[in-house]
């Protein structure tokens, strides 16, 4: 993914403890829980399908995530991006809200069934090539997620030089093991957002994302696969997206990745909202809906991801879901 928004200077982060107090006598077990405890309980990983959307662009009048009505039809919302140098853009905006405002927004998203998470790295961060320690970076990200009360984190790792050179895989494996140790399954969600070609079984000297999945796939809740920015004609038809990719990136269509051993329920189809949101790979919402329906009829149920809000919103995902999972 790439960002076109204007970066802002990150401020020093201030920790807030989000603890609710129950004033009335408890009438049920849930009412005996503090806000923090109820919030933690709500973070259990939802079953597929997953409908995810990222927000990185500045939106006038909106600090942090939008009102839940603007993202009806999604069940995962990512604030982008948390970089190795700190929080930027929508992730940074979240830290500028008061503790009470964050608690209110979080409660509203929980009530709507939408997980609120942060996206890490993105196209401008290359932690492996930069020599960053995977364990230290994982600890830092986990600490930030906990400090700011979010449901989890997406790892939008785009260090292409490291993947081409065969050093990305072991870095990601060590990083993911440490991240999961700090963000336990059932309490926090961890997703990854690899580009689709990284699942090819024949191109990358270190094994690509198939090796990552083989080693730590059980620690990753799902993959928001970027089926865009990989060539003008790549993944732009239902056949190329769902059943048979081109010879440029062999065996990386959705069901071919499933055939390589990645569970269908963990593979989320990622597409840009508009032609302005990616260099290539765009499909209209109605065309994508047809492809999604074809994949669902073949046993896939992973869901759909969109980059980036607010260029599209509730109407886009409702169109995409219409033939398979109507809102």
mmCIF file of C-alpha atoms in Angstrom:
data_model
loop_
_atom_site.group_PDB
_atom_site.id
_atom_site.type_symbol
_atom_site.label_atom_id
_atom_site.label_comp_id
_atom_site.label_asym_id
_atom_site.label_seq_id
_atom_site.Cartn_x
_atom_site.Cartn_y
_atom_site.Cartn_z
ATOM 1 C CA UNK A 1 0.000 0.000 0.000
ATOM 2 C CA UNK A 2 1.102 3.553 -0.423
ATOM 3 C CA UNK A 3 0.040 6.801 1.155
ATOM 4 C CA UNK A 4 -0.590 10.118 -0.535
ATOM 5 C CA UNK A 5 -1.466 11.940 2.670
ATOM 6 C CA UNK A 6 0.646 14.659 4.259
ATOM 7 C CA UNK A 7 2.637 13.268 7.128
ATOM 8 C CA UNK A 8 2.541 15.025 10.445
ATOM 9 C CA UNK A 9 5.163 15.144 13.121
ATOM 10 C CA UNK A 10 4.449 12.567 15.799
ATOM 11 C CA UNK A 11 4.139 13.844 19.351
ATOM 12 C CA UNK A 12 5.334 12.083 22.463
ATOM 13 C CA UNK A 13 2.789 9.443 23.385
ATOM 14 C CA UNK A 14 0.952 9.693 26.687
ATOM 15 C CA UNK A 15 -0.519 6.562 28.252
ATOM 16 C CA UNK A 16 -4.095 6.461 29.442
ATOM 17 C CA UNK A 17 -5.653 3.666 31.462
ATOM 18 C CA UNK A 18 -9.110 2.935 30.107
ATOM 19 C CA UNK A 19 -10.952 1.632 33.162
ATOM 20 C CA UNK A 20 -14.733 1.878 33.478
ATOM 21 C CA UNK A 21 -16.564 2.024 36.804
ATOM 22 C CA UNK A 22 -19.908 0.329 37.317
ATOM 23 C CA UNK A 23 -22.125 2.554 39.442
ATOM 24 C CA UNK A 24 -25.263 0.432 39.619
ATOM 25 C CA UNK A 25 -25.470 -2.928 41.381
ATOM 26 C CA UNK A 26 -24.513 -5.727 38.978
ATOM 27 C CA UNK A 27 -27.369 -7.645 37.381
ATOM 28 C CA UNK A 28 -25.231 -9.978 35.269
ATOM 29 C CA UNK A 29 -21.663 -11.214 35.016
ATOM 30 C CA UNK A 30 -20.921 -8.790 32.172
ATOM 31 C CA UNK A 31 -21.943 -5.841 34.324
ATOM 32 C CA UNK A 32 -19.316 -6.779 36.915
ATOM 33 C CA UNK A 33 -16.579 -6.215 34.337
ATOM 34 C CA UNK A 34 -14.728 -2.937 33.963
ATOM 35 C CA UNK A 35 -14.691 -1.199 30.562
ATOM 36 C CA UNK A 36 -11.144 -2.452 30.063
ATOM 37 C CA UNK A 37 -12.176 -6.040 30.801
ATOM 38 C CA UNK A 38 -15.199 -5.897 28.504
ATOM 39 C CA UNK A 39 -13.048 -4.313 25.802
ATOM 40 C CA UNK A 40 -10.474 -7.088 26.101
ATOM 41 C CA UNK A 41 -13.193 -9.735 25.924
ATOM 42 C CA UNK A 42 -14.512 -8.178 22.713
ATOM 43 C CA UNK A 43 -11.167 -8.659 20.933
ATOM 44 C CA UNK A 44 -11.560 -12.379 20.278
ATOM 45 C CA UNK A 45 -10.775 -13.037 16.616
ATOM 46 C CA UNK A 46 -13.968 -13.105 14.542
ATOM 47 C CA UNK A 47 -14.626 -15.953 12.155
ATOM 48 C CA UNK A 48 -14.375 -15.386 8.402
ATOM 49 C CA UNK A 49 -15.499 -13.632 6.310
ATOM 50 C CA UNK A 50 -13.458 -10.526 7.119
ATOM 51 C CA UNK A 51 -14.320 -7.162 5.568
ATOM 52 C CA UNK A 52 -11.416 -4.818 6.191
ATOM 53 C CA UNK A 53 -10.681 -1.223 5.291
ATOM 54 C CA UNK A 54 -7.626 0.998 5.805
ATOM 55 C CA UNK A 55 -7.620 4.737 6.484
ATOM 56 C CA UNK A 56 -4.491 6.821 5.993
ATOM 57 C CA UNK A 57 -5.632 10.009 4.274
ATOM 58 C CA UNK A 58 -6.481 13.188 6.111
ATOM 59 C CA UNK A 59 -10.232 13.757 6.237
ATOM 60 C CA UNK A 60 -11.502 17.226 7.069
ATOM 61 C CA UNK A 61 -13.515 17.254 10.277
ATOM 62 C CA UNK A 62 -12.609 13.693 11.244
ATOM 63 C CA UNK A 63 -9.886 12.876 13.759
ATOM 64 C CA UNK A 64 -9.120 9.178 13.910
ATOM 65 C CA UNK A 65 -11.770 6.752 12.653
ATOM 66 C CA UNK A 66 -15.059 7.935 11.126
ATOM 67 C CA UNK A 67 -18.517 7.348 12.564
ATOM 68 C CA UNK A 68 -19.469 3.680 12.421
ATOM 69 C CA UNK A 69 -22.330 4.505 10.048
ATOM 70 C CA UNK A 70 -19.741 5.520 7.431
ATOM 71 C CA UNK A 71 -18.199 2.043 7.440
ATOM 72 C CA UNK A 72 -21.281 -0.151 7.725
ATOM 73 C CA UNK A 73 -20.556 -3.508 6.148
ATOM 74 C CA UNK A 74 -16.972 -3.740 7.363
ATOM 75 C CA UNK A 75 -15.833 -5.615 10.457
ATOM 76 C CA UNK A 76 -12.190 -4.507 10.611
ATOM 77 C CA UNK A 77 -10.893 -0.930 10.417
ATOM 78 C CA UNK A 78 -7.171 -0.121 10.281
ATOM 79 C CA UNK A 79 -5.648 3.198 11.351
ATOM 80 C CA UNK A 80 -2.535 3.729 9.213
ATOM 81 C CA UNK A 81 0.418 3.844 9.817
ATOM 82 C CA UNK A 82 2.562 2.920 12.801
ATOM 83 C CA UNK A 83 6.147 3.185 11.553
ATOM 84 C CA UNK A 84 9.360 2.132 13.250
ATOM 85 C CA UNK A 85 9.905 5.838 14.033
ATOM 86 C CA UNK A 86 6.448 6.311 15.539
ATOM 87 C CA UNK A 87 2.788 6.889 14.669
ATOM 88 C CA UNK A 88 1.786 8.863 11.578
ATOM 89 C CA UNK A 89 -1.405 9.969 9.862
ATOM 90 C CA UNK A 90 -4.545 8.209 11.177
ATOM 91 C CA UNK A 91 -2.566 6.205 13.716
ATOM 92 C CA UNK A 92 -1.151 9.455 15.075
ATOM 93 C CA UNK A 93 -4.580 11.094 15.103
ATOM 94 C CA UNK A 94 -5.803 8.337 17.416
ATOM 95 C CA UNK A 95 -3.204 9.378 19.998
ATOM 96 C CA UNK A 96 -4.410 12.995 19.960
ATOM 97 C CA UNK A 97 -7.895 12.085 21.134
ATOM 98 C CA UNK A 98 -8.730 12.210 24.819
ATOM 99 C CA UNK A 99 -8.994 8.963 26.753
ATOM 100 C CA UNK A 100 -12.753 9.430 27.059
ATOM 101 C CA UNK A 101 -13.156 10.072 23.330
ATOM 102 C CA UNK A 102 -11.128 6.981 22.483
ATOM 103 C CA UNK A 103 -13.195 4.902 24.896
ATOM 104 C CA UNK A 104 -16.439 6.174 23.362
ATOM 105 C CA UNK A 105 -15.310 5.476 19.794
ATOM 106 C CA UNK A 106 -14.002 2.056 20.758
ATOM 107 C CA UNK A 107 -17.314 1.165 22.411
ATOM 108 C CA UNK A 108 -19.243 2.285 19.343
ATOM 109 C CA UNK A 109 -17.057 0.187 17.046
ATOM 110 C CA UNK A 110 -17.343 -2.821 19.356
ATOM 111 C CA UNK A 111 -21.128 -2.486 19.425
ATOM 112 C CA UNK A 112 -21.157 -2.413 15.617
ATOM 113 C CA UNK A 113 -18.969 -5.524 15.426
ATOM 114 C CA UNK A 114 -16.007 -3.664 13.929
ATOM 115 C CA UNK A 115 -12.492 -4.390 15.174
ATOM 116 C CA UNK A 116 -10.406 -1.235 15.465
ATOM 117 C CA UNK A 117 -6.715 -1.821 14.768
ATOM 118 C CA UNK A 118 -3.515 -0.144 13.643
ATOM 119 C CA UNK A 119 -1.575 -0.898 10.449
ATOM 120 C CA UNK A 120 2.204 -1.051 10.769
ATOM 121 C CA UNK A 121 5.025 -0.309 8.288
ATOM 122 C CA UNK A 122 3.478 0.370 4.856
ATOM 123 C CA UNK A 123 5.397 1.189 1.710
ATOM 124 C CA UNK A 124 7.759 3.730 3.300
ATOM 125 C CA UNK A 125 9.119 1.458 6.044
ATOM 126 C CA UNK A 126 11.744 -1.185 5.193
ATOM 127 C CA UNK A 127 12.700 -2.614 8.596
ATOM 128 C CA UNK A 128 14.731 -5.589 7.379
ATOM 129 C CA UNK A 129 16.815 -3.613 4.901
ATOM 130 C CA UNK A 130 17.274 -0.918 7.546
ATOM 131 C CA UNK A 131 18.776 -3.457 9.950
ATOM 132 C CA UNK A 132 15.994 -3.208 12.517
ATOM 133 C CA UNK A 133 15.876 -5.948 15.140
ATOM 134 C CA UNK A 134 12.656 -7.953 14.662
ATOM 135 C CA UNK A 135 12.195 -8.726 18.344
ATOM 136 C CA UNK A 136 12.676 -5.132 19.446
ATOM 137 C CA UNK A 137 10.329 -3.830 16.748
ATOM 138 C CA UNK A 138 7.693 -6.430 17.692
ATOM 139 C CA UNK A 139 7.927 -5.397 21.347
ATOM 140 C CA UNK A 140 7.562 -1.740 20.424
ATOM 141 C CA UNK A 141 4.494 -2.328 18.233
ATOM 142 C CA UNK A 142 2.832 -4.554 20.826
ATOM 143 C CA UNK A 143 3.414 -1.951 23.517
ATOM 144 C CA UNK A 144 1.825 0.733 21.329
ATOM 145 C CA UNK A 145 -1.242 -1.416 20.608
ATOM 146 C CA UNK A 146 -1.753 -2.028 24.322
ATOM 147 C CA UNK A 147 -1.069 1.571 25.317
ATOM 148 C CA UNK A 148 -3.660 2.960 22.923
ATOM 149 C CA UNK A 149 -6.319 0.323 23.555
ATOM 150 C CA UNK A 150 -6.721 -1.214 20.091
ATOM 151 C CA UNK A 151 -7.876 -4.685 19.056
ATOM 152 C CA UNK A 152 -4.706 -5.618 17.237
ATOM 153 C CA UNK A 153 -2.334 -4.829 14.403
ATOM 154 C CA UNK A 154 -1.895 -5.440 10.694
ATOM 155 C CA UNK A 155 1.617 -6.028 9.404
ATOM 156 C CA UNK A 156 1.783 -4.276 6.045
ATOM 157 C CA UNK A 157 5.357 -5.343 5.361
ATOM 158 C CA UNK A 158 6.629 -4.079 1.992
ATOM 159 C CA UNK A 159 10.397 -4.490 2.154
ATOM 160 C CA UNK A 160 10.724 -5.695 -1.437
ATOM 161 C CA UNK A 161 14.517 -5.673 -1.509
ATOM 162 C CA UNK A 162 14.631 -7.950 1.522
ATOM 163 C CA UNK A 163 12.106 -10.343 -0.015
ATOM 164 C CA UNK A 164 13.996 -10.391 -3.318
ATOM 165 C CA UNK A 165 17.232 -11.029 -1.431
ATOM 166 C CA UNK A 166 15.889 -13.857 0.709
ATOM 167 C CA UNK A 167 16.235 -12.114 4.071
ATOM 168 C CA UNK A 168 12.627 -11.047 4.643
ATOM 169 C CA UNK A 169 11.230 -14.434 5.587
ATOM 170 C CA UNK A 170 13.338 -15.171 8.669
ATOM 171 C CA UNK A 171 12.928 -11.557 9.822
ATOM 172 C CA UNK A 172 9.143 -11.866 9.539
ATOM 173 C CA UNK A 173 9.129 -15.228 11.280
ATOM 174 C CA UNK A 174 11.099 -13.962 14.280
ATOM 175 C CA UNK A 175 9.064 -10.767 14.354
ATOM 176 C CA UNK A 176 5.699 -12.567 14.237
ATOM 177 C CA UNK A 177 6.660 -15.044 16.966
ATOM 178 C CA UNK A 178 7.632 -12.210 19.282
ATOM 179 C CA UNK A 179 4.613 -10.096 18.376
ATOM 180 C CA UNK A 180 2.233 -12.942 19.157
ATOM 181 C CA UNK A 181 3.971 -13.623 22.446
ATOM 182 C CA UNK A 182 3.183 -10.039 23.441
ATOM 183 C CA UNK A 183 -0.317 -9.935 21.890
ATOM 184 C CA UNK A 184 -1.867 -13.287 22.835
ATOM 185 C CA UNK A 185 -4.316 -14.995 20.519
ATOM 186 C CA UNK A 186 -7.887 -14.554 21.652
ATOM 187 C CA UNK A 187 -7.054 -11.204 23.218
ATOM 188 C CA UNK A 188 -5.509 -9.479 20.184
ATOM 189 C CA UNK A 189 -5.721 -9.844 16.423
ATOM 190 C CA UNK A 190 -2.624 -10.046 14.221
ATOM 191 C CA UNK A 191 -3.043 -9.850 10.443
ATOM 192 C CA UNK A 192 -0.508 -9.549 7.628
ATOM 193 C CA UNK A 193 -0.958 -7.749 4.295
ATOM 194 C CA UNK A 194 1.444 -9.334 1.795
ATOM 195 C CA UNK A 195 1.347 -8.593 -1.906
ATOM 196 C CA UNK A 196 -0.072 -11.538 -3.841
ATOM 197 C CA UNK A 197 3.137 -12.397 -5.778
ATOM 198 C CA UNK A 198 4.900 -13.205 -2.529
ATOM 199 C CA UNK A 199 2.843 -16.410 -2.373
ATOM 200 C CA UNK A 200 4.376 -17.802 -5.561
ATOM 201 C CA UNK A 201 6.203 -21.077 -4.806
ATOM 202 C CA UNK A 202 8.966 -20.588 -7.357
ATOM 203 C CA UNK A 203 10.372 -17.057 -7.357
ATOM 204 C CA UNK A 204 11.773 -16.016 -3.976
ATOM 205 C CA UNK A 205 15.070 -17.508 -2.726
ATOM 206 C CA UNK A 206 13.936 -17.503 0.900
ATOM 207 C CA UNK A 207 10.577 -19.142 0.163
ATOM 208 C CA UNK A 208 8.410 -16.018 0.198
ATOM 209 C CA UNK A 209 5.187 -15.877 2.172
ATOM 210 C CA UNK A 210 4.600 -19.591 1.791
ATOM 211 C CA UNK A 211 7.563 -20.110 4.103
ATOM 212 C CA UNK A 212 6.262 -17.445 6.466
ATOM 213 C CA UNK A 213 2.905 -19.185 6.538
ATOM 214 C CA UNK A 214 4.454 -22.611 7.065
ATOM 215 C CA UNK A 215 6.438 -21.334 10.049
ATOM 216 C CA UNK A 216 4.081 -18.863 11.743
ATOM 217 C CA UNK A 217 0.777 -19.040 9.886
ATOM 218 C CA UNK A 218 -0.891 -20.407 13.012
ATOM 219 C CA UNK A 219 0.010 -17.122 14.754
ATOM 220 C CA UNK A 220 -1.547 -14.943 12.029
ATOM 221 C CA UNK A 221 -5.320 -14.527 12.092
ATOM 222 C CA UNK A 222 -5.703 -13.733 8.392
ATOM 223 C CA UNK A 223 -3.944 -12.249 5.355
ATOM 224 C CA UNK A 224 -5.170 -9.051 3.672
ATOM 225 C CA UNK A 225 -3.656 -9.965 0.310
ATOM 226 C CA UNK A 226 -2.833 -7.036 -1.974
ATOM 227 C CA UNK A 227 -4.049 -8.058 -5.413
ATOM 228 C CA UNK A 228 -2.987 -4.730 -6.918
ATOM 229 C CA UNK A 229 0.116 -2.701 -7.824
ATOM 230 C CA UNK A 230 1.651 -5.805 -9.410
ATOM 231 C CA UNK A 231 1.318 -4.990 -13.120
ATOM 232 C CA UNK A 232 -1.223 -3.369 -15.417
ATOM 233 C CA UNK A 233 -2.987 -6.611 -16.323
ATOM 234 C CA UNK A 234 -2.397 -8.590 -13.132
ATOM 235 C CA UNK A 235 -5.412 -9.750 -11.079
ATOM 236 C CA UNK A 236 -7.877 -7.607 -13.071
ATOM 237 C CA UNK A 237 -10.188 -10.383 -14.311
ATOM 238 C CA UNK A 238 -12.062 -13.025 -12.339
ATOM 239 C CA UNK A 239 -9.931 -15.780 -13.844
ATOM 240 C CA UNK A 240 -6.657 -14.007 -13.110
ATOM 241 C CA UNK A 241 -7.758 -13.052 -9.608
ATOM 242 C CA UNK A 242 -9.492 -16.244 -8.555
ATOM 243 C CA UNK A 243 -8.367 -19.300 -10.520
ATOM 244 C CA UNK A 244 -5.206 -18.850 -12.592
ATOM 245 C CA UNK A 245 -2.671 -16.041 -12.387
ATOM 246 C CA UNK A 246 -0.393 -15.003 -15.223
ATOM 247 C CA UNK A 247 3.045 -16.472 -15.881
ATOM 248 C CA UNK A 248 4.561 -13.297 -14.437
ATOM 249 C CA UNK A 249 3.472 -14.320 -10.945
ATOM 250 C CA UNK A 250 2.641 -18.022 -11.270
ATOM 251 C CA UNK A 251 0.253 -19.782 -8.881
ATOM 252 C CA UNK A 252 -0.758 -16.620 -7.040
ATOM 253 C CA UNK A 253 -4.451 -16.362 -7.906
ATOM 254 C CA UNK A 254 -6.632 -16.791 -4.833
ATOM 255 C CA UNK A 255 -7.474 -20.476 -5.208
ATOM 256 C CA UNK A 256 -3.928 -21.291 -6.311
ATOM 257 C CA UNK A 257 -2.681 -19.878 -3.004
ATOM 258 C CA UNK A 258 -5.211 -22.118 -1.264
ATOM 259 C CA UNK A 259 -3.827 -25.066 -3.233
ATOM 260 C CA UNK A 260 -0.361 -24.170 -1.924
ATOM 261 C CA UNK A 261 -1.558 -24.799 1.614
ATOM 262 C CA UNK A 262 -2.973 -21.515 2.910
ATOM 263 C CA UNK A 263 -6.499 -21.947 4.355
ATOM 264 C CA UNK A 264 -9.221 -20.274 2.281
ATOM 265 C CA UNK A 265 -10.653 -18.682 5.426
ATOM 266 C CA UNK A 266 -7.390 -16.796 5.980
ATOM 267 C CA UNK A 267 -7.175 -15.227 2.521
ATOM 268 C CA UNK A 268 -8.861 -11.844 2.141
ATOM 269 C CA UNK A 269 -9.014 -10.300 -1.341
ATOM 270 C CA UNK A 270 -7.517 -6.804 -1.248
ATOM 271 C CA UNK A 271 -8.389 -4.166 -3.856
ATOM 272 C CA UNK A 272 -8.189 -0.347 -4.152
ATOM 273 C CA UNK A 273 -11.370 1.710 -3.918
ATOM 274 C CA UNK A 274 -10.507 3.802 -6.985
ATOM 275 C CA UNK A 275 -7.924 4.054 -9.731
ATOM 276 C CA UNK A 276 -6.330 6.866 -7.706
ATOM 277 C CA UNK A 277 -5.648 4.503 -4.804
ATOM 278 C CA UNK A 278 -3.220 2.247 -6.666
ATOM 279 C CA UNK A 279 -0.995 2.196 -9.721
ATOM 280 C CA UNK A 280 -2.935 -0.715 -11.183
ATOM 281 C CA UNK A 281 -5.107 -3.683 -10.269
ATOM 282 C CA UNK A 282 -8.346 -1.730 -9.916
ATOM 283 C CA UNK A 283 -11.692 -3.450 -10.492
ATOM 284 C CA UNK A 284 -15.113 -1.852 -10.186
ATOM 285 C CA UNK A 285 -17.138 -2.874 -7.150
ATOM 286 C CA UNK A 286 -19.690 -4.672 -9.321
ATOM 287 C CA UNK A 287 -17.015 -6.615 -11.235
ATOM 288 C CA UNK A 288 -15.284 -7.539 -7.993
ATOM 289 C CA UNK A 289 -18.626 -8.685 -6.580
ATOM 290 C CA UNK A 290 -18.936 -11.184 -9.433
ATOM 291 C CA UNK A 291 -15.444 -12.545 -8.772
ATOM 292 C CA UNK A 292 -16.128 -12.784 -5.043
ATOM 293 C CA UNK A 293 -19.315 -14.741 -5.726
ATOM 294 C CA UNK A 294 -17.415 -17.153 -7.985
ATOM 295 C CA UNK A 295 -14.791 -17.751 -5.317
ATOM 296 C CA UNK A 296 -17.416 -18.261 -2.624
ATOM 297 C CA UNK A 297 -19.163 -20.840 -4.790
ATOM 298 C CA UNK A 298 -15.856 -22.729 -4.927
ATOM 299 C CA UNK A 299 -15.593 -22.916 -1.130
ATOM 300 C CA UNK A 300 -13.655 -19.751 -0.286
ATOM 301 C CA UNK A 301 -14.980 -17.514 2.495
ATOM 302 C CA UNK A 302 -12.086 -15.214 3.474
ATOM 303 C CA UNK A 303 -13.637 -11.818 2.740
ATOM 304 C CA UNK A 304 -12.580 -8.558 1.112
ATOM 305 C CA UNK A 305 -10.198 -5.711 1.987
ATOM 306 C CA UNK A 306 -10.218 -2.165 0.598
ATOM 307 C CA UNK A 307 -7.553 0.536 0.338
ATOM 308 C CA UNK A 308 -8.209 3.367 1.231
ATOM 309 C CA UNK A 309 -10.987 5.190 3.121
ATOM 310 C CA UNK A 310 -12.519 7.778 2.593
ATOM 311 C CA UNK A 311 -12.243 7.300 -1.186
ATOM 312 C CA UNK A 312 -14.829 4.571 -0.765
ATOM 313 C CA UNK A 313 -16.960 3.474 2.126
ATOM 314 C CA UNK A 314 -20.151 1.683 3.055
ATOM 315 C CA UNK A 315 -21.672 1.724 -0.427
ATOM 316 C CA UNK A 316 -18.579 0.095 -1.963
ATOM 317 C CA UNK A 317 -18.461 -2.856 0.423
ATOM 318 C CA UNK A 318 -22.220 -3.314 0.269
ATOM 319 C CA UNK A 319 -21.967 -3.636 -3.527
ATOM 320 C CA UNK A 320 -19.052 -6.064 -3.278
ATOM 321 C CA UNK A 321 -20.882 -8.181 -0.712
ATOM 322 C CA UNK A 322 -24.267 -8.097 -2.427
ATOM 323 C CA UNK A 323 -24.032 -11.427 -4.285
ATOM 324 C CA UNK A 324 -22.317 -13.368 -1.496
ATOM 325 C CA UNK A 325 -22.842 -11.818 1.943
ATOM 326 C CA UNK A 326 -25.545 -9.126 1.678
ATOM 327 C CA UNK A 327 -25.347 -6.440 4.348
#
